[in-house]
Amino acid sequence: MVTMGEVVVTATRDTQEVRKTPANVSVITEDEIQNSGATTVVEVLDKLEGVQFITYSGNSSQAYVDMRGFGGDNPYGKTLVMLDGRRMNRPDMASINWMQMPVNTIEKIEIVRGPGSVLYGDAAIGGVINIITKQGKGEPKVSASVLAGSYGLHNERVGVIGAKNNWTYALTGENNFSSGYRDRSRYSAQGGGLDVGYSAGNLFNLSMAASFNRVDYQMPGALTKEQMTQDRRQYQPAMPDYFMNANDDNDGSDQYTNINLGMKSFWGSFGQFEINFMYGRKDLEGNIPSWYSYNYSDTKADTYGIAPRYILEKDISGFHNKVIVGLDYYYEPYEKDFYNDRRRTIPSSAAELKRESAGGYIRNEFSILKNLILSAGYRFEETSIKGSNRDFSTPANDFTDQKNTYEAEALEAGLTWLWSKQSKVFAKCSTVYRMPFLEEVAYFNGGGGGFLTNLNNEKGISMEGGTEFYPLDNLKIGLTVFRIDMEDEIQYVGYYPTGYNQNTGKTRHDGGEVSIAYLLPAYFKIFGNYTYHKATFEIGPNNKKDMPLVPKHVVNGGVEFYLPLQLTLRSEIKHVSAAYLSGDNDNNTEKLDDYTLLNMYVYYKPTFGKFNLTVFAGIDNVANVKYCSSGIDYEQFGMPNFYYPMPGITFKGGVSVEF
C-alpha cells in the first residue's frame, strides 16, 4: 500500500506537503483502503513499516499497536491515536477499541512515525496515527458494499457524500460481524458517522462531525502448546492444576459517541485562527468470570476537549516563515464499578476519578534557504489526577479526595533539506514524555496501595534522521534511522499484592525503517518495507536484555498487476521474526515463533458512465500458517507458557457500487 506523488498532511497540525515534514510519514487514502479488502483499521495499518499489532482474541476489537519498538508489556500510552484531531487514547491502562472507527467513514489515515510530543503532548512517543473521516465534496455520490468471508464474516456499508452551494455533507453507516476463528471469539460492530460543513468563502469555515458505534466481543483466552496441538481453535479450558477457570463466558460490550465542532477563521495577511470543541463518551462493560476476582465491571468515561490554535505564515526578509501557537485542554471524568455477578446485583467496589490536562505549544518553521527548513518547538503540559475509591472487598484500597499533579516539557529541533523536485533529507532531535495512567496512580482494580502521590511522568529523548529519495518520478525509496532513550518508566516493583509502581525503568529503542515503491502506470506497482527494532532494558538485573513482544525484523512486500478487462491482481507477503514472550524480561524461555504470511486478491473494476462497480475475491494466509501474535511466560511460575493463536486460511469476497 503506497501513495505516489505529492500529498498534503496534517503532521504539523496544519496542512503541509509531506516532504517538508521532518519525519517518516505515510498517508493511506480512501481508495487504498477500499482496494485493500480490509474490514478494520487494524488490517489497513498492519502492512506499513514500523507498525505492528498484537491481539489476544484473533480480531481487531482489542488489538494494541507497537511503533518504534514500544510493544512490550505496557504499550498503551506510547502511540497517540487521533480521530479528526481528537485523542482516542484512554486514560486507563487499556487499548482503544479499533472497531469504533468503521473503515467506510474514513477519508484517509496519516501515520507519523516517531515522537510528536511538542505538537500533541502525552503519549506521542512512538508515533501519531490520525484518522480523518469523510467530508462532503462535489456532486452527490451514493456508495454501498457487501463483503462476506470465512468464520461467518459479513460486512455491509452504505454512504452518501456531496456538496451544494456553501454546504457539504457526508453520511455513512456500517455493520461488521464475524463468528471468529476460535470458539468464543465472536465480534459484532455497528456504527455510523455524519459530517456537515459550511464555508463562507475567505471569511470562515464551520464543521460538525458526529459518530456512534457499538462493539460486542468475546475473549477466548490463551492456550498452551499442548492445547493448540489438540485444537488451536478452542477457548481456554479449565486447568484446576493451575487454579485457572475456563474462558467459556468472557465477553465485553463497548459503546462510543464522538462529537467534534470546528471553526476556521481566515484573517488574510494576519494568519488564521482555528478552534475545535470535542466530546467523547465511552460506555464499557466487561465480563471476565474466569478471573479470580473483580470479574464484572461497568466503565463510564467522558472526554471534553477544546483546542484553539493560531497559524501565521508570512515571509521574513524574503525568507518563508510559519508559526503555530496552540492550546490543548482535556477534562476526563471516569467512573468504574465492579460487581460480583453478571446481573450487577452485588457491588464490590466503586471508583470515581478525574483526569484534567492543559498543554500549550509553539512551533516555528523558517526557511534558511529556499530548500532548507529549520523547525523548532516547545510545549509545556500539566496534568492532574484526582478522585476517590470505595472497595467493599478490600478496604485497604479505599481512598478519598486524593490528588496528584504532573508537569512535563518537550523540546524539538529539526532540519529538512529539499534537495530535488520530490526528495528530502531530514534530521530531528526531540524530548518526549508520558503521563501516568489512572491505574498506575490509583489502585481501584484490586491489589493494595491506595493512591500514590510520589509517581512522576515518564520522559525520554529521541534522535532520528532519514531520507525520501526519488531516483525516478515513479520510484520512491525511504530510509529512517532512530534512537529513543526512555527513563523514569513506570514499573511494578515487588510482588502482588504488596508491590507498587515506581519510576525505575530505563529502556533504549534503536531501529531503522526502509520502504520502496515503484509504479509503472497501466502495468504494475511494486511496494515493500522493512523494519528493524532493537528494544532493550538499560538498568537493573535485566540490563541489555531484549524487551518482550518486540520482533527485531518485520518485512512487508507486494505487487499489483493491472490486467486487461479492468482486472487487478494483488499479492502481499509479510514476515515477522521471533520475539520473547510477555513477562520474559530476562530472556530465559522459549520465544514466539517467526512466521510468514501470503495474501492474494483479485479485483474487477468496470465503469458504466457514473456507475462504478468493484468486485473482489481474496485469500488471507494462503498457506494456512499456524502462528501466534502473542504469548505469556508462565514458565517462571512453574507453569507451561501460554499463546494466542491467530486465524488460519481465510477466504473473503465482496461487491461495491458507487453512483
XYZ file of C-alpha atoms in Angstrom:
659
model
C 0.000 0.000 0.000
C 1.650 3.228 -1.139
C 0.726 6.696 -2.347
C 2.908 8.154 -5.091
C 3.338 11.875 -5.698
C 2.642 14.953 -3.617
C 0.462 14.510 -0.539
C -0.741 17.117 1.936
C -0.823 16.004 5.571
C -1.596 17.436 8.998
C 1.550 16.095 10.676
C 2.364 19.628 11.820
C -1.253 20.341 12.899
C -1.714 22.304 9.697
C -1.833 21.364 6.019
C 1.629 20.829 4.599
C 3.337 18.985 1.780
C 4.559 15.680 3.184
C 8.164 16.100 2.117
C 8.518 19.325 4.136
C 7.860 17.394 7.361
C 10.974 16.291 9.335
C 9.603 12.796 9.902
C 8.792 9.470 8.251
C 5.157 9.940 7.179
C 2.669 7.664 5.403
C -0.765 8.574 4.084
C -3.361 5.914 3.270
C -6.156 7.184 1.051
C -9.806 6.196 0.845
C -9.201 4.375 -2.452
C -6.323 2.384 -0.972
C -8.465 1.366 1.994
C -11.270 0.244 -0.300
C -8.916 -1.680 -2.592
C -7.250 -3.466 0.326
C -10.339 -5.515 1.164
C -9.797 -4.592 4.827
C -12.747 -4.628 7.207
C -10.979 -2.867 10.116
C -8.425 -0.102 10.663
C -6.006 -2.670 12.092
C -5.986 -4.621 8.819
C -5.210 -1.386 6.969
C -2.324 -0.273 9.196
C -0.679 -3.641 9.816
C 1.000 -3.609 6.383
C 3.072 -0.467 6.966
C 6.690 -0.220 8.028
C 7.191 0.470 11.699
C 3.633 -0.570 12.639
C 2.940 -3.863 14.401
C -0.265 -5.101 16.057
C -0.816 -7.717 18.749
C -4.215 -9.151 19.585
C -5.403 -11.546 22.280
C -8.626 -12.608 20.571
C -7.708 -13.021 16.893
C -9.776 -9.986 15.887
C -9.253 -6.232 15.914
C -11.551 -5.308 18.783
C -8.844 -5.155 21.474
C -5.613 -5.070 19.446
C -2.796 -2.815 20.567
C -0.269 -1.078 18.364
C 3.519 -1.105 18.562
C 5.515 1.686 16.909
C 9.250 2.228 17.318
C 9.590 -0.953 19.395
C 7.304 0.117 22.260
C 5.200 -3.086 22.192
C 6.427 -4.621 25.425
C 4.117 -5.294 28.351
C 2.811 -1.721 28.630
C 2.392 -0.268 25.107
C -0.849 1.588 25.655
C 0.480 5.111 26.204
C 3.333 5.111 23.699
C 1.485 5.738 20.400
C -1.085 8.509 20.074
C -4.233 7.681 18.086
C -6.482 10.529 16.971
C -9.854 10.773 15.242
C -10.179 14.058 13.345
C -7.596 15.564 15.681
C -9.184 14.328 18.937
C -7.259 11.978 21.214
C -8.674 8.437 21.304
C -6.228 7.047 23.885
C -7.913 6.035 27.103
C -6.870 7.479 30.494
C -6.811 3.962 31.935
C -4.351 1.226 31.028
C -6.197 -0.279 28.070
C -6.072 -0.255 24.301
C -8.588 1.675 22.276
C -11.210 -0.448 20.539
C -10.256 -0.147 16.853
C -13.697 -1.353 15.781
C -15.192 2.004 16.831
C -13.861 3.562 13.593
C -15.649 1.875 10.636
C -13.455 1.894 7.546
C -16.162 3.339 5.283
C -16.228 6.531 7.383
C -12.529 7.190 6.706
C -11.209 9.617 4.089
C -7.544 9.000 4.879
C -5.179 7.889 7.636
C -1.963 9.760 8.397
C 0.836 7.910 10.177
C 3.724 9.936 11.582
C 6.456 7.661 12.903
C 8.487 8.982 15.766
C 7.863 11.467 18.568
C 5.351 14.296 18.363
C 5.283 15.460 21.977
C 5.668 19.167 21.159
C 2.566 19.304 18.971
C 0.478 16.555 20.559
C 1.732 16.071 24.103
C 1.131 12.967 26.189
C 1.606 9.521 24.557
C 3.073 10.782 21.244
C 6.328 8.842 21.720
C 6.460 6.024 19.164
C 4.289 7.864 16.666
C 0.979 9.524 15.883
C -1.915 7.983 13.924
C -4.543 10.481 12.799
C -7.722 9.012 11.309
C -9.617 11.581 9.248
C -13.273 10.953 8.444
C -15.038 11.780 5.204
C -16.223 15.278 4.375
C -18.601 16.233 1.604
C -17.341 17.396 -1.773
C -18.529 17.638 -5.371
C -21.697 16.167 -6.786
C -23.701 13.807 -4.581
C -22.405 10.224 -4.589
C -24.010 7.135 -3.105
C -21.948 4.051 -2.285
C -22.858 0.630 -0.961
C -20.917 -2.583 -0.463
C -21.319 -6.114 0.853
C -18.429 -8.347 1.932
C -18.516 -11.941 3.187
C -15.895 -14.450 4.199
C -14.709 -17.319 6.365
C -15.722 -17.769 10.010
C -19.079 -16.108 9.472
C -17.629 -12.779 8.352
C -20.011 -10.304 6.760
C -19.612 -6.559 6.383
C -22.231 -4.171 4.974
C -21.546 -0.481 4.266
C -23.551 2.414 2.864
C -22.762 6.088 2.428
C -23.780 9.306 0.743
C -21.462 12.259 0.259
C -21.662 15.570 -1.579
C -21.859 19.359 -1.542
C -24.350 22.036 -2.538
C -23.727 25.762 -2.627
C -21.721 26.515 0.536
C -22.723 23.317 2.323
C -21.013 19.924 2.450
C -22.332 16.675 3.878
C -21.307 13.056 4.419
C -23.379 10.280 5.982
C -22.061 6.735 6.450
C -23.120 3.527 8.173
C -21.591 0.091 8.628
C -22.324 -3.340 10.098
C -19.426 -5.729 10.735
C -19.778 -9.263 12.134
C -17.601 -12.351 12.494
C -18.049 -15.596 14.409
C -14.271 -15.627 14.877
C -11.559 -18.147 14.119
C -11.614 -19.551 17.648
C -14.507 -20.668 19.808
C -15.876 -17.692 21.691
C -14.036 -15.065 19.626
C -17.138 -13.564 18.006
C -17.455 -9.838 17.500
C -20.043 -7.503 16.014
C -19.805 -3.777 15.370
C -22.418 -1.332 14.168
C -21.705 2.321 13.641
C -22.106 5.403 11.542
C -20.942 8.941 11.065
C -22.288 12.320 9.996
C -20.283 15.331 8.849
C -21.779 18.707 7.897
C -19.778 21.753 6.861
C -20.392 25.346 5.832
C -17.961 27.635 4.021
C -18.276 31.416 3.974
C -15.649 31.881 1.304
C -12.497 33.591 2.523
C -14.070 34.522 5.871
C -14.560 31.299 7.829
C -15.463 27.593 7.728
C -17.729 25.736 10.148
C -17.941 21.975 10.624
C -19.787 19.465 12.760
C -18.903 15.756 12.866
C -20.605 13.080 14.948
C -20.246 9.305 15.141
C -21.688 6.444 17.143
C -20.500 2.853 17.412
C -21.319 -0.249 19.414
C -18.976 -3.233 19.640
C -19.739 -6.598 21.267
C -16.894 -9.087 21.556
C -15.838 -12.327 23.212
C -12.475 -13.269 24.753
C -11.354 -16.885 24.214
C -8.214 -16.739 26.390
C -4.783 -18.300 25.849
C -3.714 -21.895 25.145
C -0.671 -23.997 25.930
C 1.256 -25.645 23.109
C -0.302 -28.975 24.042
C -3.801 -27.495 23.856
C -3.052 -25.913 20.479
C -1.917 -29.313 19.185
C -5.234 -30.787 20.337
C -7.383 -27.961 18.946
C -5.976 -24.464 18.366
C -9.478 -23.086 17.825
C -10.820 -23.957 21.278
C -11.256 -21.427 24.052
C -9.065 -21.757 27.112
C -10.320 -24.766 29.114
C -10.338 -25.057 32.890
C -6.978 -26.091 34.381
C -7.503 -26.995 38.060
C -3.809 -27.858 38.499
C -3.011 -24.201 37.867
C -6.124 -22.758 39.543
C -7.466 -21.466 36.206
C -11.139 -21.388 35.263
C -12.419 -21.946 31.743
C -12.792 -18.898 29.491
C -16.255 -20.045 28.433
C -18.118 -16.884 29.390
C -15.724 -13.928 28.966
C -17.030 -11.052 26.895
C -17.444 -7.299 26.682
C -19.547 -4.572 25.137
C -18.424 -1.040 24.245
C -20.418 1.980 23.098
C -18.776 5.128 21.755
C -20.137 8.564 20.944
C -17.917 11.256 19.399
C -18.782 14.860 18.501
C -16.436 17.449 17.016
C -17.325 21.104 16.330
C -14.796 23.172 14.434
C -14.279 26.667 13.114
C -11.598 28.200 10.924
C -11.385 31.975 10.636
C -9.202 33.475 7.893
C -7.533 36.827 8.643
C -5.667 37.398 5.394
C -2.076 38.552 5.956
C -2.661 38.261 9.723
C -2.942 34.455 9.524
C -5.798 32.241 10.594
C -7.424 31.088 13.820
C -8.877 27.619 14.364
C -10.750 26.125 17.276
C -12.213 22.669 17.901
C -14.667 21.645 20.598
C -14.649 17.897 21.211
C -16.735 15.440 23.170
C -16.386 11.698 23.532
C -18.323 9.175 25.592
C -17.334 5.580 26.359
C -19.740 3.139 27.994
C -17.810 -0.080 28.578
C -18.993 -3.365 30.010
C -16.547 -6.138 30.919
C -17.414 -9.678 31.992
C -14.481 -11.925 32.939
C -15.799 -14.689 35.239
C -12.642 -16.732 34.581
C -10.608 -14.172 36.573
C -10.163 -14.823 40.275
C -11.737 -11.538 41.448
C -13.150 -8.213 40.239
C -14.914 -10.116 37.466
C -17.660 -7.784 36.243
C -17.205 -4.094 35.566
C -19.004 -1.078 34.110
C -16.986 1.932 32.991
C -18.240 5.362 32.036
C -15.606 7.696 30.646
C -16.254 11.129 29.158
C -13.840 13.374 27.314
C -14.357 17.109 26.949
C -11.769 18.922 24.894
C -11.038 22.318 23.413
C -8.125 23.004 21.065
C -7.620 26.567 19.792
C -4.617 27.411 17.604
C -3.299 30.364 15.645
C -1.264 29.977 12.437
C 0.737 32.736 10.778
C 2.516 32.037 7.503
C 4.480 35.068 6.381
C 7.877 35.829 4.866
C 10.559 37.480 6.989
C 13.059 39.471 4.898
C 12.231 37.307 1.920
C 12.553 34.014 3.828
C 9.458 31.874 4.329
C 8.319 31.554 7.948
C 5.411 29.710 9.547
C 4.496 29.720 13.218
C 1.746 27.825 15.010
C 0.679 28.519 18.591
C -1.949 26.448 20.331
C -3.529 25.056 23.472
C -4.976 21.607 24.198
C -7.314 21.224 27.149
C -8.953 17.927 28.145
C -11.253 17.119 31.038
C -11.953 13.401 31.509
C -14.290 12.209 34.296
C -14.053 8.448 34.798
C -16.238 6.063 36.786
C -15.700 2.331 37.204
C -17.931 -0.023 39.196
C -17.157 -3.663 39.918
C -19.712 -6.359 40.720
C -19.656 -9.964 41.872
C -22.253 -11.190 39.389
C -23.167 -10.627 35.732
C -26.564 -9.154 36.616
C -24.821 -6.395 38.626
C -26.783 -7.016 41.807
C -23.836 -7.218 44.241
C -21.329 -4.295 44.035
C -17.740 -4.975 45.080
C -16.087 -1.582 44.501
C -16.728 1.854 43.011
C -14.155 4.370 41.765
C -14.744 7.955 40.714
C -11.748 9.705 39.164
C -10.997 12.777 37.078
C -8.097 13.483 34.745
C -7.526 17.069 33.642
C -4.751 18.296 31.365
C -3.735 21.538 29.721
C -0.842 21.916 27.319
C 0.405 24.956 25.427
C 2.779 24.751 22.485
C 4.587 26.847 19.897
C 6.335 25.591 16.775
C 8.100 27.565 14.072
C 9.385 26.685 10.610
C 11.886 29.025 8.993
C 13.376 28.590 5.526
C 17.056 29.341 5.980
C 17.347 28.822 2.235
C 14.653 28.236 -0.335
C 15.073 24.471 0.066
C 16.378 24.262 3.663
C 13.821 24.392 6.502
C 14.690 24.786 10.169
C 11.944 23.831 12.633
C 11.826 24.219 16.399
C 9.138 23.871 19.034
C 8.333 23.838 22.744
C 5.467 22.515 24.837
C 4.515 22.663 28.496
C 1.773 20.436 29.885
C 0.219 19.978 33.301
C -1.980 17.036 34.202
C -3.859 16.317 37.413
C -5.428 13.054 38.554
C -7.811 13.079 41.489
C -10.653 11.048 42.915
C -11.947 8.502 45.383
C -12.416 4.755 45.601
C -14.540 2.588 47.847
C -13.628 -1.095 47.792
C -16.153 -3.332 49.581
C -13.934 -6.392 49.103
C -10.573 -4.907 50.129
C -10.954 -1.788 52.321
C -7.165 -1.228 52.126
C -7.790 0.058 48.612
C -10.069 2.845 49.838
C -9.023 6.467 49.319
C -10.974 9.734 49.393
C -10.388 13.042 47.578
C -6.786 12.252 46.664
C -4.945 14.299 44.038
C -1.611 14.425 42.256
C -0.296 16.867 39.636
C 2.307 16.193 36.943
C 4.271 18.659 34.851
C 6.152 17.908 31.652
C 8.075 19.767 28.966
C 9.007 18.842 25.414
C 11.501 20.398 23.004
C 12.035 19.754 19.310
C 14.533 20.862 16.660
C 14.554 19.644 13.078
C 16.213 20.328 9.750
C 14.758 19.389 6.358
C 16.639 19.717 3.070
C 14.504 19.537 -0.086
C 17.323 18.508 -2.377
C 15.402 17.806 -5.576
C 11.922 18.142 -7.040
C 10.492 15.378 -4.809
C 13.280 14.191 -2.479
C 14.224 15.234 1.041
C 16.708 14.579 3.838
C 15.774 15.309 7.441
C 17.151 15.145 10.980
C 15.296 15.764 14.230
C 16.058 15.740 17.942
C 13.249 15.939 20.487
C 12.263 15.150 24.037
C 9.185 13.087 24.890
C 7.015 12.222 27.861
C 4.088 10.094 29.044
C 1.745 10.897 31.912
C 0.749 8.049 34.274
C -2.408 6.038 33.684
C -5.199 6.159 36.244
C -4.418 2.595 37.399
C -0.744 3.430 37.852
C -1.627 6.167 40.333
C -4.857 4.878 41.887
C -5.380 1.227 42.806
C -9.026 0.536 42.021
C -8.805 -2.775 40.101
C -7.700 -4.857 43.060
C -4.354 -5.096 44.841
C -3.109 -2.928 47.672
C -1.611 0.513 47.506
C -4.403 3.060 47.571
C -3.384 6.312 45.838
C 0.271 7.031 45.014
C 1.452 10.609 45.443
C 5.149 10.139 44.595
C 4.844 8.931 40.993
C 6.254 11.065 38.163
C 5.723 11.106 34.414
C 7.971 9.108 32.087
C 10.386 11.010 29.856
C 12.982 10.460 27.179
C 14.970 11.840 24.283
C 14.702 10.899 20.613
C 17.108 11.317 17.709
C 16.247 10.390 14.148
C 17.240 11.073 10.584
C 16.145 9.901 7.186
C 15.524 10.492 3.540
C 12.872 10.133 0.877
C 14.606 9.685 -2.447
C 13.075 9.656 -5.929
C 15.699 8.412 -8.425
C 12.779 8.321 -10.899
C 9.461 10.154 -10.831
C 7.631 6.895 -10.056
C 10.288 5.265 -7.868
C 10.308 6.184 -4.181
C 12.877 4.975 -1.652
C 12.617 5.832 2.052
C 15.105 5.326 4.874
C 14.881 6.343 8.540
C 17.130 5.507 11.499
C 16.293 6.373 15.096
C 17.180 6.051 18.758
C 14.840 6.748 21.688
C 16.159 6.595 25.266
C 13.494 6.451 27.957
C 13.909 6.918 31.702
C 11.704 7.096 34.776
C 9.470 4.461 33.165
C 6.766 3.237 35.492
C 7.255 -0.348 36.652
C 5.546 -2.520 39.235
C 8.189 -3.292 41.846
C 7.780 -6.255 44.174
C 5.089 -8.904 44.104
C 1.317 -8.714 44.186
C -0.399 -7.635 46.383
C 2.324 -5.811 48.367
C 4.214 -4.342 45.384
C 3.623 -0.898 43.944
C 4.520 1.296 40.950
C 7.773 3.251 40.853
C 9.735 5.318 38.301
C 12.549 2.786 37.998
C 12.503 1.790 34.328
C 15.027 2.729 31.659
C 14.928 1.432 28.086
C 16.510 2.065 24.684
C 14.812 1.760 21.300
C 17.120 1.593 18.274
C 15.895 0.891 14.789
C 15.579 1.575 11.125
C 12.758 1.701 8.576
C 13.179 1.161 4.834
C 10.486 1.430 2.165
C 10.407 1.212 -1.611
C 7.654 1.721 -4.167
C 7.653 1.713 -7.942
C 4.686 2.463 -10.193
C 4.598 1.722 -13.904
C 1.237 3.220 -14.885
C -1.198 0.871 -16.618
C 1.037 -2.136 -15.917
C 2.033 -2.762 -12.294
C 3.017 -1.356 -8.889
C 5.641 -2.858 -6.582
C 5.926 -1.905 -2.911
C 7.701 -3.163 0.172
C 9.160 -2.183 3.520
C 11.497 -3.475 6.195
C 11.602 -2.546 9.891
C 14.393 -3.292 12.345
C 13.738 -2.840 16.071
C 16.099 -3.449 18.971
C 14.389 -2.575 22.235
C 16.395 -3.266 25.394
C 16.254 -2.713 29.141
C 19.038 -0.382 30.259
C 19.072 -0.777 34.028
C 18.708 -3.391 36.767
C 19.135 -7.172 36.635
C 17.863 -7.359 33.038
C 20.225 -4.688 31.707
C 20.772 -5.102 27.928
C 18.123 -7.825 27.699
C 15.561 -7.577 24.878
C 12.098 -6.264 25.703
C 9.296 -8.819 25.281
C 6.937 -8.897 22.290
C 9.163 -6.744 20.054
C 10.254 -8.633 16.906
C 13.572 -7.417 15.556
C 12.633 -7.858 11.913
C 9.355 -7.198 10.089
C 9.108 -7.331 6.287
C 6.130 -6.443 4.078
C 6.013 -6.648 0.311
C 3.561 -6.780 -2.544
C 2.835 -6.285 -6.199
C -0.234 -5.200 -8.157
C -0.666 -6.201 -11.799
C -3.088 -4.160 -13.922
C -4.568 -6.673 -16.355
C -6.898 -6.295 -19.345
C -10.682 -6.219 -18.863
C -10.385 -3.937 -15.770
C -8.809 -6.721 -13.702
C -6.198 -6.186 -10.985
C -4.211 -8.967 -9.325
C -2.620 -8.171 -5.963
C -0.230 -10.312 -3.933
C 1.157 -9.469 -0.481
C 3.677 -11.123 1.828
C 4.521 -10.411 5.478
C 7.317 -11.853 7.611
C 7.658 -11.303 11.365
C 10.701 -12.596 13.233
C 10.700 -14.328 16.611
C 10.112 -12.340 19.811
C 10.316 -13.000 23.536
C 7.113 -13.809 25.396
C 5.310 -11.272 27.540
C 6.884 -11.203 31.006
C 10.146 -12.789 29.850
C 12.284 -9.818 30.846
C 15.354 -11.986 31.478
C 15.050 -13.733 28.068
C 15.343 -17.233 29.507
C 12.397 -19.110 27.982
C 11.213 -20.045 24.506
C 10.271 -17.360 22.008
C 7.237 -16.679 19.899
C 7.979 -18.373 16.590
C 8.596 -16.307 13.487
C 6.008 -16.545 10.705
C 5.448 -15.637 7.066
C 2.008 -14.906 5.606
C 0.907 -14.706 1.974
C -2.292 -12.956 0.840
C -3.833 -12.914 -2.650
C -6.582 -10.673 -4.106
C -8.204 -10.153 -7.480
C -10.358 -7.133 -8.419
C -12.752 -6.425 -11.279
C -13.487 -2.680 -11.588
C -15.608 -1.716 -14.601
C -17.200 1.723 -15.063
C -20.556 2.408 -16.706
C -20.924 6.182 -17.013
C -21.313 7.465 -13.439
C -21.801 3.931 -12.145
C -18.611 2.369 -10.702
C -18.555 -1.317 -9.814
C -15.915 -3.225 -7.842
C -15.954 -6.987 -7.377
C -13.161 -8.633 -5.418
C -12.148 -12.021 -4.039
C -9.251 -12.681 -1.709
C -7.433 -15.228 0.414
C -5.558 -14.262 3.578
C -2.897 -16.611 4.945
C -2.914 -18.673 1.764
C -0.543 -21.308 3.181
C -2.682 -21.741 6.329
C 0.291 -20.902 8.555
C -0.302 -21.704 12.213
C 1.102 -18.767 14.165
C 0.608 -16.686 17.302
C 0.896 -12.915 17.647
C 1.399 -13.021 21.416
C 2.257 -15.298 24.314
C 2.942 -15.186 28.066
C 5.914 -16.516 30.032
C 4.283 -18.581 32.773
C 7.268 -20.932 32.951
C 8.770 -18.572 35.526
C 5.862 -19.517 37.820
C 6.256 -23.268 37.291
C 3.515 -23.449 34.656
C 3.500 -24.010 30.892
C 3.734 -20.966 28.633
C 0.537 -19.684 27.042
C -0.162 -18.449 23.497
C -2.848 -16.683 21.488
C -3.361 -18.492 18.155
C -4.262 -16.413 15.102
C -6.603 -17.274 12.189
C -5.661 -19.800 9.528
C -6.535 -19.541 5.851
C -9.353 -17.038 5.337
C -11.488 -16.544 2.218
C -13.437 -13.367 1.532
C -15.097 -11.561 -1.312
C -17.414 -8.678 -1.947
C -19.172 -6.237 -4.231
C -19.300 -2.441 -4.009
C -21.064 0.148 -6.154
C -20.807 3.925 -6.414
C -23.016 6.251 -8.409
